[in-house]
Amino acid sequence: MPPTGRFAPSPSGPLHFGSLVAAVASYCHARSQQGRWLLRIEDVDTPRVVAGAADQIQRDLEAFGFAWDGPVLYQSDQFEQYRHYLDRLLDQGDCYACECSRRGLREQGVRSGPLGQIYPGNCRHRQLAPEGRSIRLNTADARLIGFSDQVYGGFELNLSEAVGDFVLRRVDGIYAYHLAVVVDDELQGVDEIVRGADLLENTCLHLLLQRKLDFASPRYLHVPLVNNAQGVKLSKQSGAAAIDHERAPQLLLAALRHLGQSADDAMLQAKPEEILNRAVAEWNTEAIPARLAAIAETFGS
Ligand code: GLU
Protein backbone atom coordinates (compact mmCIF):
# COMPACT_ATOMS: atom_id res chain seq x y z
CA MET A 1 0.00 0.00 0.00
CA PRO A 2 1.45 3.41 -0.90
CA PRO A 3 2.11 5.45 2.23
CA THR A 4 0.42 8.63 3.40
CA GLY A 5 2.76 11.43 4.37
CA ARG A 6 2.08 14.96 5.46
CA PHE A 7 3.52 18.41 6.05
CA ALA A 8 2.26 20.01 9.24
CA PRO A 9 3.40 23.62 9.68
CA SER A 10 2.32 25.81 12.56
CA PRO A 11 0.90 29.11 11.30
CA SER A 12 2.98 31.30 13.57
CA GLY A 13 4.56 33.05 10.56
CA PRO A 14 5.44 32.49 6.89
CA LEU A 15 7.52 29.51 5.78
CA HIS A 16 11.29 29.89 6.14
CA PHE A 17 14.11 27.83 4.66
CA GLY A 18 14.03 25.32 7.55
CA SER A 19 10.35 24.60 6.98
CA LEU A 20 10.96 24.35 3.23
CA VAL A 21 13.46 21.56 3.93
CA ALA A 22 10.79 19.64 5.91
CA ALA A 23 8.25 20.22 3.13
CA VAL A 24 10.64 19.00 0.42
CA ALA A 25 11.66 15.92 2.41
CA SER A 26 8.12 14.85 3.34
CA TYR A 27 6.89 15.48 -0.21
CA CYS A 28 9.69 13.58 -1.96
CA HIS A 29 9.51 10.70 0.52
CA ALA A 30 5.75 10.20 0.02
CA ARG A 31 5.65 10.83 -3.73
CA SER A 32 8.68 8.63 -4.46
CA GLN A 33 6.59 5.74 -3.10
CA GLN A 34 3.49 6.85 -5.07
CA GLY A 35 2.04 7.94 -1.73
CA ARG A 36 -0.35 10.70 -0.73
CA TRP A 37 0.91 13.95 0.75
CA LEU A 38 -1.40 15.90 3.03
CA LEU A 39 -1.23 19.44 4.35
CA ARG A 40 -2.25 20.07 7.94
CA ILE A 41 -2.22 23.50 9.54
CA GLU A 42 -1.21 23.04 13.17
CA ASP A 43 -3.13 25.91 14.72
CA VAL A 44 -4.03 24.08 17.93
CA ASP A 45 -2.27 26.72 20.04
CA THR A 46 -4.69 29.44 18.99
CA PRO A 47 -3.04 32.34 20.90
CA ARG A 48 0.17 31.79 18.87
CA VAL A 49 -1.54 31.85 15.49
CA VAL A 50 -0.54 34.81 13.31
CA ALA A 51 -3.43 36.15 11.24
CA GLY A 52 -3.01 35.34 7.55
CA ALA A 53 -0.10 32.93 8.09
CA ALA A 54 -2.07 29.79 7.13
CA ASP A 55 -3.07 31.34 3.77
CA GLN A 56 0.45 32.61 3.21
CA ILE A 57 1.87 29.12 3.83
CA GLN A 58 -0.47 27.69 1.17
CA ARG A 59 0.54 30.38 -1.33
CA ASP A 60 4.21 29.69 -0.55
CA LEU A 61 3.78 25.95 -1.12
CA GLU A 62 1.97 26.54 -4.42
CA ALA A 63 4.64 28.96 -5.62
CA PHE A 64 7.27 26.34 -4.81
CA GLY A 65 5.50 23.71 -6.92
CA PHE A 66 3.88 21.58 -4.19
CA ALA A 67 0.45 20.01 -4.69
CA TRP A 68 -1.24 18.33 -1.73
CA ASP A 69 -4.01 15.74 -1.72
CA GLY A 70 -7.49 16.44 -0.42
CA PRO A 71 -8.61 19.35 1.72
CA VAL A 72 -6.28 21.09 4.18
CA LEU A 73 -6.93 19.98 7.76
CA TYR A 74 -6.98 22.70 10.42
CA GLN A 75 -6.37 21.57 13.97
CA SER A 76 -8.70 24.31 15.18
CA ASP A 77 -11.52 22.24 13.61
CA GLN A 78 -10.50 19.14 15.53
CA PHE A 79 -11.13 20.09 19.16
CA GLU A 80 -14.04 17.65 19.51
CA GLN A 81 -11.74 14.81 18.45
CA TYR A 82 -9.04 15.82 20.89
CA ARG A 83 -11.60 15.97 23.69
CA HIS A 84 -12.89 12.51 22.76
CA TYR A 85 -9.47 10.88 22.96
CA LEU A 86 -8.48 12.79 26.08
CA ASP A 87 -11.68 11.53 27.73
CA ARG A 88 -10.73 8.03 26.71
CA LEU A 89 -7.34 8.38 28.40
CA LEU A 90 -9.00 9.80 31.50
CA ASP A 91 -11.51 6.92 31.57
CA GLN A 92 -8.68 4.42 31.20
CA GLY A 93 -6.92 6.00 34.17
CA ASP A 94 -3.91 7.00 32.04
CA CYS A 95 -4.34 10.72 32.69
CA TYR A 96 -5.04 12.88 35.69
CA ALA A 97 -5.82 16.48 36.55
CA CYS A 98 -3.04 18.60 38.01
CA GLU A 99 -3.03 21.97 39.70
CA CYS A 100 0.71 22.59 39.90
CA SER A 101 1.97 25.75 38.23
CA ARG A 102 5.24 25.96 36.39
CA ARG A 103 6.42 28.64 38.78
CA GLY A 104 5.48 26.53 41.83
CA LEU A 105 7.41 23.61 40.42
CA ARG A 106 10.42 25.83 39.77
CA GLU A 107 10.30 27.00 43.37
CA GLN A 108 10.28 23.36 44.49
CA GLY A 109 13.50 22.88 42.53
CA VAL A 110 12.02 20.49 39.97
CA ARG A 111 14.66 19.44 37.39
CA SER A 112 14.42 20.07 33.65
CA GLY A 113 15.16 17.65 30.82
CA PRO A 114 15.31 17.94 27.03
CA LEU A 115 11.61 18.85 26.87
CA GLY A 116 11.36 21.15 29.88
CA GLN A 117 10.40 20.54 33.51
CA ILE A 118 10.33 16.89 34.55
CA TYR A 119 7.05 16.68 36.41
CA PRO A 120 7.50 14.45 39.44
CA GLY A 121 3.84 13.35 39.65
CA ASN A 122 2.72 15.39 42.71
CA CYS A 123 -0.96 15.30 41.68
CA ARG A 124 -0.94 11.76 40.27
CA HIS A 125 -3.00 10.20 43.05
CA ARG A 126 -5.02 13.22 44.15
CA GLN A 127 -8.02 12.50 41.92
CA LEU A 128 -8.72 16.17 41.25
CA ALA A 129 -11.63 17.10 38.99
CA PRO A 130 -10.41 17.81 35.41
CA GLU A 131 -12.40 21.04 34.87
CA GLY A 132 -10.23 24.14 34.94
CA ARG A 133 -7.06 22.14 35.51
CA SER A 134 -4.28 20.86 33.31
CA ILE A 135 -4.37 17.19 32.34
CA ARG A 136 -1.20 15.10 32.39
CA LEU A 137 -0.35 11.66 31.08
CA ASN A 138 0.92 9.26 33.72
CA THR A 139 4.32 8.04 32.51
CA ALA A 140 5.19 6.03 35.62
CA ASP A 141 5.18 2.75 33.70
CA ALA A 142 6.69 4.20 30.49
CA ARG A 143 10.45 3.92 31.10
CA LEU A 144 12.37 3.24 27.89
CA ILE A 145 10.51 4.07 24.69
CA GLY A 146 12.44 3.69 21.46
CA PHE A 147 12.06 3.52 17.73
CA SER A 148 14.14 3.09 14.64
CA ASP A 149 14.45 6.30 12.68
CA GLN A 150 15.08 5.94 8.96
CA VAL A 151 17.96 8.45 9.13
CA TYR A 152 19.22 8.47 12.72
CA GLY A 153 18.78 4.75 13.48
CA GLY A 154 17.89 3.55 16.98
CA PHE A 155 16.68 6.32 19.30
CA GLU A 156 15.30 5.90 22.79
CA LEU A 157 14.32 7.93 25.79
CA ASN A 158 13.52 7.03 29.36
CA LEU A 159 10.25 8.89 29.52
CA SER A 160 9.53 8.62 33.21
CA GLU A 161 13.02 9.93 34.05
CA ALA A 162 13.76 12.38 31.21
CA VAL A 163 10.29 13.83 30.60
CA GLY A 164 7.93 12.90 33.41
CA ASP A 165 4.16 13.23 33.24
CA PHE A 166 3.61 15.62 30.33
CA VAL A 167 0.64 17.89 29.74
CA LEU A 168 -2.07 16.92 27.23
CA ARG A 169 -4.41 19.81 27.93
CA ARG A 170 -3.21 23.05 29.43
CA VAL A 171 -4.97 24.83 32.26
CA ASP A 172 -6.30 27.38 29.72
CA GLY A 173 -8.03 24.52 27.86
CA ILE A 174 -5.57 24.41 24.92
CA TYR A 175 -4.78 20.87 23.79
CA ALA A 176 -1.10 20.01 23.64
CA TYR A 177 0.65 19.51 20.33
CA HIS A 178 1.49 15.93 21.40
CA LEU A 179 -2.15 14.91 21.66
CA ALA A 180 -3.24 16.79 18.54
CA VAL A 181 -0.51 15.39 16.32
CA VAL A 182 -1.08 11.78 17.41
CA VAL A 183 -4.85 11.99 16.98
CA ASP A 184 -4.65 13.74 13.60
CA ASP A 185 -2.05 11.39 12.15
CA GLU A 186 -4.25 8.45 13.16
CA LEU A 187 -7.48 9.94 11.82
CA GLN A 188 -5.83 11.03 8.57
CA GLY A 189 -4.24 7.62 8.02
CA VAL A 190 -0.71 9.05 8.08
CA ASP A 191 1.77 6.21 8.28
CA GLU A 192 4.99 7.90 7.12
CA ILE A 193 6.09 10.91 9.18
CA VAL A 194 8.95 13.07 7.93
CA ARG A 195 9.90 16.12 9.98
CA GLY A 196 12.79 18.03 11.57
CA ALA A 197 15.26 16.35 13.93
CA ASP A 198 14.22 18.72 16.73
CA LEU A 199 11.23 16.39 17.17
CA LEU A 200 13.22 13.16 17.74
CA GLU A 201 12.57 13.21 21.50
CA ASN A 202 8.94 14.17 20.99
CA THR A 203 8.47 11.07 18.87
CA CYS A 204 8.98 8.91 21.99
CA LEU A 205 6.07 10.76 23.66
CA HIS A 206 3.96 10.18 20.56
CA LEU A 207 4.76 6.47 20.56
CA LEU A 208 3.58 6.20 24.15
CA LEU A 209 0.34 8.02 23.36
CA GLN A 210 -0.26 5.79 20.33
CA ARG A 211 0.19 2.75 22.53
CA LYS A 212 -2.23 4.04 25.16
CA LEU A 213 -4.82 4.90 22.49
CA ASP A 214 -4.37 1.64 20.60
CA PHE A 215 -3.21 3.40 17.42
CA ALA A 216 -0.68 1.83 15.05
CA SER A 217 2.63 3.72 15.05
CA PRO A 218 3.73 5.33 11.76
CA ARG A 219 7.27 5.03 10.41
CA TYR A 220 9.49 8.00 11.21
CA LEU A 221 12.16 9.82 9.28
CA HIS A 222 13.71 12.94 10.79
CA VAL A 223 15.81 15.34 8.75
CA PRO A 224 18.71 17.56 9.85
CA LEU A 225 17.78 21.04 10.95
CA VAL A 226 19.03 24.20 9.30
CA ASN A 227 21.16 26.49 11.41
CA ASN A 228 21.91 30.11 10.66
CA ALA A 229 25.44 31.48 10.49
CA GLN A 230 25.41 31.92 14.28
CA GLY A 231 24.68 28.20 14.72
CA VAL A 232 21.10 28.82 15.87
CA LYS A 233 18.25 26.74 14.44
CA LEU A 234 16.23 28.62 11.83
CA SER A 235 12.81 29.33 13.24
CA LYS A 236 10.26 32.06 13.36
CA GLN A 237 11.55 32.89 16.86
CA SER A 238 15.15 33.26 15.63
CA GLY A 239 13.92 35.68 12.99
CA ALA A 240 14.35 33.46 9.92
CA ALA A 241 13.43 35.20 6.67
CA ALA A 242 10.33 34.20 4.74
CA ILE A 243 11.09 32.18 1.60
CA ASP A 244 11.18 34.40 -1.46
CA HIS A 245 9.04 33.19 -4.38
CA GLU A 246 11.40 34.84 -6.87
CA ARG A 247 14.15 32.51 -5.75
CA ALA A 248 12.12 29.29 -5.68
CA PRO A 249 14.47 27.23 -7.92
CA GLN A 250 17.56 28.29 -5.99
CA LEU A 251 15.96 27.60 -2.61
CA LEU A 252 14.58 24.22 -3.69
CA LEU A 253 18.02 23.16 -4.93
CA ALA A 254 19.60 24.37 -1.69
CA ALA A 255 17.02 22.39 0.33
CA LEU A 256 17.82 19.27 -1.71
CA ARG A 257 21.55 19.73 -1.15
CA HIS A 258 20.94 20.12 2.59
CA LEU A 259 19.17 16.74 2.40
CA GLY A 260 22.18 15.16 0.66
CA GLN A 261 20.30 14.82 -2.65
CA SER A 262 21.68 15.60 -6.06
CA ALA A 263 20.77 19.12 -7.16
CA ASP A 264 22.03 20.17 -10.52
CA ASP A 265 22.52 23.92 -11.04
CA ALA A 266 21.32 23.38 -14.62
CA MET A 267 17.86 23.18 -12.97
CA LEU A 268 18.09 26.84 -11.86
CA GLN A 269 16.12 27.79 -14.96
CA ALA A 270 13.50 25.06 -14.45
CA LYS A 271 10.02 25.52 -13.00
CA PRO A 272 9.64 24.58 -9.31
CA GLU A 273 7.34 21.64 -10.27
CA GLU A 274 10.06 20.27 -12.56
CA ILE A 275 12.67 20.51 -9.83
CA LEU A 276 10.38 18.65 -7.43
CA ASN A 277 9.51 15.99 -10.02
CA ARG A 278 13.17 15.32 -10.65
CA ALA A 279 13.85 15.25 -6.88
CA VAL A 280 11.03 12.71 -6.39
CA ALA A 281 12.44 10.51 -9.16
CA GLU A 282 15.94 10.63 -7.64
CA TRP A 283 14.98 10.62 -3.94
CA ASN A 284 17.47 8.64 -1.88
CA THR A 285 16.91 8.44 1.88
CA GLU A 286 20.32 6.85 2.38
CA ALA A 287 21.99 10.05 1.24
CA ILE A 288 20.33 12.16 3.98
CA PRO A 289 23.12 13.08 6.42
CA ALA A 290 22.55 11.80 9.96
CA ARG A 291 23.73 14.95 11.69
CA LEU A 292 21.31 16.91 13.78
CA ALA A 293 21.83 20.27 12.11
CA ALA A 294 23.99 22.05 9.58
CA ILE A 295 24.48 25.55 8.27
CA ALA A 296 22.88 25.65 4.85
CA GLU A 297 24.32 27.62 1.97
CA THR A 298 21.30 29.89 1.94
CA PHE A 299 18.71 30.89 4.48
CA GLY A 300 16.25 32.33 2.06
CA SER A 301 17.19 35.92 2.74
N1 GLU B 1 3.81 21.81 13.64
C1 GLU B 1 5.15 21.39 13.89
C2 GLU B 1 6.12 22.49 13.49
O1 GLU B 1 5.76 23.37 12.72
C3 GLU B 1 5.54 20.14 13.12
C4 GLU B 1 4.94 18.95 13.72
C5 GLU B 1 5.17 17.65 13.02
O2 GLU B 1 5.62 17.61 11.88
O3 GLU B 1 4.82 16.65 13.64
O4 GLU B 1 7.24 22.48 13.95
Coordinates of C-alpha atoms and ligand atoms in Angstrom, one line a residue:
M1 CA 0.0 0.0 0.0
P2 CA 1.5 3.4 -0.9
P3 CA 2.1 5.5 2.2
T4 CA 0.4 8.6 3.4
G5 CA 2.8 11.4 4.4
R6 CA 2.1 15.0 5.5
F7 CA 3.5 18.4 6.0
A8 CA 2.3 20.0 9.2
P9 CA 3.4 23.6 9.7
S10 CA 2.3 25.8 12.6
P11 CA 0.9 29.1 11.3
S12 CA 3.0 31.3 13.6
G13 CA 4.6 33.1 10.6
P14 CA 5.4 32.5 6.9
L15 CA 7.5 29.5 5.8
H16 CA 11.3 29.9 6.1
F17 CA 14.1 27.8 4.7
G18 CA 14.0 25.3 7.5
S19 CA 10.3 24.6 7.0
L20 CA 11.0 24.4 3.2
V21 CA 13.5 21.6 3.9
A22 CA 10.8 19.6 5.9
A23 CA 8.2 20.2 3.1
V24 CA 10.6 19.0 0.4
A25 CA 11.7 15.9 2.4
S26 CA 8.1 14.9 3.3
Y27 CA 6.9 15.5 -0.2
C28 CA 9.7 13.6 -2.0
H29 CA 9.5 10.7 0.5
A30 CA 5.8 10.2 0.0
R31 CA 5.6 10.8 -3.7
S32 CA 8.7 8.6 -4.5
Q33 CA 6.6 5.7 -3.1
Q34 CA 3.5 6.9 -5.1
G35 CA 2.0 7.9 -1.7
R36 CA -0.3 10.7 -0.7
W37 CA 0.9 14.0 0.7
L38 CA -1.4 15.9 3.0
L39 CA -1.2 19.4 4.4
R40 CA -2.3 20.1 7.9
I41 CA -2.2 23.5 9.5
E42 CA -1.2 23.0 13.2
D43 CA -3.1 25.9 14.7
V44 CA -4.0 24.1 17.9
D45 CA -2.3 26.7 20.0
T46 CA -4.7 29.4 19.0
P47 CA -3.0 32.3 20.9
R48 CA 0.2 31.8 18.9
V49 CA -1.5 31.9 15.5
V50 CA -0.5 34.8 13.3
A51 CA -3.4 36.2 11.2
G52 CA -3.0 35.3 7.6
A53 CA -0.1 32.9 8.1
A54 CA -2.1 29.8 7.1
D55 CA -3.1 31.3 3.8
Q56 CA 0.5 32.6 3.2
I57 CA 1.9 29.1 3.8
Q58 CA -0.5 27.7 1.2
R59 CA 0.5 30.4 -1.3
D60 CA 4.2 29.7 -0.5
L61 CA 3.8 26.0 -1.1
E62 CA 2.0 26.5 -4.4
A63 CA 4.6 29.0 -5.6
F64 CA 7.3 26.3 -4.8
G65 CA 5.5 23.7 -6.9
F66 CA 3.9 21.6 -4.2
A67 CA 0.5 20.0 -4.7
W68 CA -1.2 18.3 -1.7
D69 CA -4.0 15.7 -1.7
G70 CA -7.5 16.4 -0.4
P71 CA -8.6 19.3 1.7
V72 CA -6.3 21.1 4.2
L73 CA -6.9 20.0 7.8
Y74 CA -7.0 22.7 10.4
Q75 CA -6.4 21.6 14.0
S76 CA -8.7 24.3 15.2
D77 CA -11.5 22.2 13.6
Q78 CA -10.5 19.1 15.5
F79 CA -11.1 20.1 19.2
E80 CA -14.0 17.6 19.5
Q81 CA -11.7 14.8 18.4
Y82 CA -9.0 15.8 20.9
R83 CA -11.6 16.0 23.7
H84 CA -12.9 12.5 22.8
Y85 CA -9.5 10.9 23.0
L86 CA -8.5 12.8 26.1
D87 CA -11.7 11.5 27.7
R88 CA -10.7 8.0 26.7
L89 CA -7.3 8.4 28.4
L90 CA -9.0 9.8 31.5
D91 CA -11.5 6.9 31.6
Q92 CA -8.7 4.4 31.2
G93 CA -6.9 6.0 34.2
D94 CA -3.9 7.0 32.0
C95 CA -4.3 10.7 32.7
Y96 CA -5.0 12.9 35.7
A97 CA -5.8 16.5 36.5
C98 CA -3.0 18.6 38.0
E99 CA -3.0 22.0 39.7
C100 CA 0.7 22.6 39.9
S101 CA 2.0 25.8 38.2
R102 CA 5.2 26.0 36.4
R103 CA 6.4 28.6 38.8
G104 CA 5.5 26.5 41.8
L105 CA 7.4 23.6 40.4
R106 CA 10.4 25.8 39.8
E107 CA 10.3 27.0 43.4
Q108 CA 10.3 23.4 44.5
G109 CA 13.5 22.9 42.5
V110 CA 12.0 20.5 40.0
R111 CA 14.7 19.4 37.4
S112 CA 14.4 20.1 33.7
G113 CA 15.2 17.6 30.8
P114 CA 15.3 17.9 27.0
L115 CA 11.6 18.9 26.9
G116 CA 11.4 21.2 29.9
Q117 CA 10.4 20.5 33.5
I118 CA 10.3 16.9 34.5
Y119 CA 7.1 16.7 36.4
P120 CA 7.5 14.4 39.4
G121 CA 3.8 13.4 39.6
N122 CA 2.7 15.4 42.7
C123 CA -1.0 15.3 41.7
R124 CA -0.9 11.8 40.3
H125 CA -3.0 10.2 43.0
R126 CA -5.0 13.2 44.1
Q127 CA -8.0 12.5 41.9
L128 CA -8.7 16.2 41.3
A129 CA -11.6 17.1 39.0
P130 CA -10.4 17.8 35.4
E131 CA -12.4 21.0 34.9
G132 CA -10.2 24.1 34.9
R133 CA -7.1 22.1 35.5
S134 CA -4.3 20.9 33.3
I135 CA -4.4 17.2 32.3
R136 CA -1.2 15.1 32.4
L137 CA -0.4 11.7 31.1
N138 CA 0.9 9.3 33.7
T139 CA 4.3 8.0 32.5
A140 CA 5.2 6.0 35.6
D141 CA 5.2 2.7 33.7
A142 CA 6.7 4.2 30.5
R143 CA 10.4 3.9 31.1
L144 CA 12.4 3.2 27.9
I145 CA 10.5 4.1 24.7
G146 CA 12.4 3.7 21.5
F147 CA 12.1 3.5 17.7
S148 CA 14.1 3.1 14.6
D149 CA 14.4 6.3 12.7
Q150 CA 15.1 5.9 9.0
V151 CA 18.0 8.5 9.1
Y152 CA 19.2 8.5 12.7
G153 CA 18.8 4.8 13.5
G154 CA 17.9 3.6 17.0
F155 CA 16.7 6.3 19.3
E156 CA 15.3 5.9 22.8
L157 CA 14.3 7.9 25.8
N158 CA 13.5 7.0 29.4
L159 CA 10.2 8.9 29.5
S160 CA 9.5 8.6 33.2
E161 CA 13.0 9.9 34.1
A162 CA 13.8 12.4 31.2
V163 CA 10.3 13.8 30.6
G164 CA 7.9 12.9 33.4
D165 CA 4.2 13.2 33.2
F166 CA 3.6 15.6 30.3
V167 CA 0.6 17.9 29.7
L168 CA -2.1 16.9 27.2
R169 CA -4.4 19.8 27.9
R170 CA -3.2 23.1 29.4
V171 CA -5.0 24.8 32.3
D172 CA -6.3 27.4 29.7
G173 CA -8.0 24.5 27.9
I174 CA -5.6 24.4 24.9
Y175 CA -4.8 20.9 23.8
A176 CA -1.1 20.0 23.6
Y177 CA 0.6 19.5 20.3
H178 CA 1.5 15.9 21.4
L179 CA -2.2 14.9 21.7
A180 CA -3.2 16.8 18.5
V181 CA -0.5 15.4 16.3
V182 CA -1.1 11.8 17.4
V183 CA -4.9 12.0 17.0
D184 CA -4.7 13.7 13.6
D185 CA -2.1 11.4 12.2
E186 CA -4.2 8.4 13.2
L187 CA -7.5 9.9 11.8
Q188 CA -5.8 11.0 8.6
G189 CA -4.2 7.6 8.0
V190 CA -0.7 9.1 8.1
D191 CA 1.8 6.2 8.3
E192 CA 5.0 7.9 7.1
I193 CA 6.1 10.9 9.2
V194 CA 9.0 13.1 7.9
R195 CA 9.9 16.1 10.0
G196 CA 12.8 18.0 11.6
A197 CA 15.3 16.3 13.9
D198 CA 14.2 18.7 16.7
L199 CA 11.2 16.4 17.2
L200 CA 13.2 13.2 17.7
E201 CA 12.6 13.2 21.5
N202 CA 8.9 14.2 21.0
T203 CA 8.5 11.1 18.9
C204 CA 9.0 8.9 22.0
L205 CA 6.1 10.8 23.7
H206 CA 4.0 10.2 20.6
L207 CA 4.8 6.5 20.6
L208 CA 3.6 6.2 24.2
L209 CA 0.3 8.0 23.4
Q210 CA -0.3 5.8 20.3
R211 CA 0.2 2.8 22.5
K212 CA -2.2 4.0 25.2
L213 CA -4.8 4.9 22.5
D214 CA -4.4 1.6 20.6
F215 CA -3.2 3.4 17.4
A216 CA -0.7 1.8 15.0
S217 CA 2.6 3.7 15.0
P218 CA 3.7 5.3 11.8
R219 CA 7.3 5.0 10.4
Y220 CA 9.5 8.0 11.2
L221 CA 12.2 9.8 9.3
H222 CA 13.7 12.9 10.8
V223 CA 15.8 15.3 8.8
P224 CA 18.7 17.6 9.8
L225 CA 17.8 21.0 10.9
V226 CA 19.0 24.2 9.3
N227 CA 21.2 26.5 11.4
N228 CA 21.9 30.1 10.7
A229 CA 25.4 31.5 10.5
Q230 CA 25.4 31.9 14.3
G231 CA 24.7 28.2 14.7
V232 CA 21.1 28.8 15.9
K233 CA 18.3 26.7 14.4
L234 CA 16.2 28.6 11.8
S235 CA 12.8 29.3 13.2
K236 CA 10.3 32.1 13.4
Q237 CA 11.5 32.9 16.9
S238 CA 15.1 33.3 15.6
G239 CA 13.9 35.7 13.0
A240 CA 14.4 33.5 9.9
A241 CA 13.4 35.2 6.7
A242 CA 10.3 34.2 4.7
I243 CA 11.1 32.2 1.6
D244 CA 11.2 34.4 -1.5
H245 CA 9.0 33.2 -4.4
E246 CA 11.4 34.8 -6.9
R247 CA 14.2 32.5 -5.7
A248 CA 12.1 29.3 -5.7
P249 CA 14.5 27.2 -7.9
Q250 CA 17.6 28.3 -6.0
L251 CA 16.0 27.6 -2.6
L252 CA 14.6 24.2 -3.7
L253 CA 18.0 23.2 -4.9
A254 CA 19.6 24.4 -1.7
A255 CA 17.0 22.4 0.3
L256 CA 17.8 19.3 -1.7
R257 CA 21.6 19.7 -1.1
H258 CA 20.9 20.1 2.6
L259 CA 19.2 16.7 2.4
G260 CA 22.2 15.2 0.7
Q261 CA 20.3 14.8 -2.6
S262 CA 21.7 15.6 -6.1
A263 CA 20.8 19.1 -7.2
D264 CA 22.0 20.2 -10.5
D265 CA 22.5 23.9 -11.0
A266 CA 21.3 23.4 -14.6
M267 CA 17.9 23.2 -13.0
L268 CA 18.1 26.8 -11.9
Q269 CA 16.1 27.8 -15.0
A270 CA 13.5 25.1 -14.5
K271 CA 10.0 25.5 -13.0
P272 CA 9.6 24.6 -9.3
E273 CA 7.3 21.6 -10.3
E274 CA 10.1 20.3 -12.6
I275 CA 12.7 20.5 -9.8
L276 CA 10.4 18.6 -7.4
N277 CA 9.5 16.0 -10.0
R278 CA 13.2 15.3 -10.6
A279 CA 13.8 15.2 -6.9
V280 CA 11.0 12.7 -6.4
A281 CA 12.4 10.5 -9.2
E282 CA 15.9 10.6 -7.6
W283 CA 15.0 10.6 -3.9
N284 CA 17.5 8.6 -1.9
T285 CA 16.9 8.4 1.9
E286 CA 20.3 6.8 2.4
A287 CA 22.0 10.0 1.2
I288 CA 20.3 12.2 4.0
P289 CA 23.1 13.1 6.4
A290 CA 22.5 11.8 10.0
R291 CA 23.7 15.0 11.7
L292 CA 21.3 16.9 13.8
A293 CA 21.8 20.3 12.1
A294 CA 24.0 22.0 9.6
I295 CA 24.5 25.5 8.3
A296 CA 22.9 25.7 4.9
E297 CA 24.3 27.6 2.0
T298 CA 21.3 29.9 1.9
F299 CA 18.7 30.9 4.5
G300 CA 16.3 32.3 2.1
S301 CA 17.2 35.9 2.7
Ligands
GLU1 N1 3.8 21.8 13.6 C1 5.2 21.4 13.9 C2 6.1 22.5 13.5 O1 5.8 23.4 12.7 C3 5.5 20.1 13.1 C4 4.9 19.0 13.7 C5 5.2 17.6 13.0 O2 5.6 17.6 11.9 O3 4.8 16.6 13.6 O4 7.2 22.5 13.9

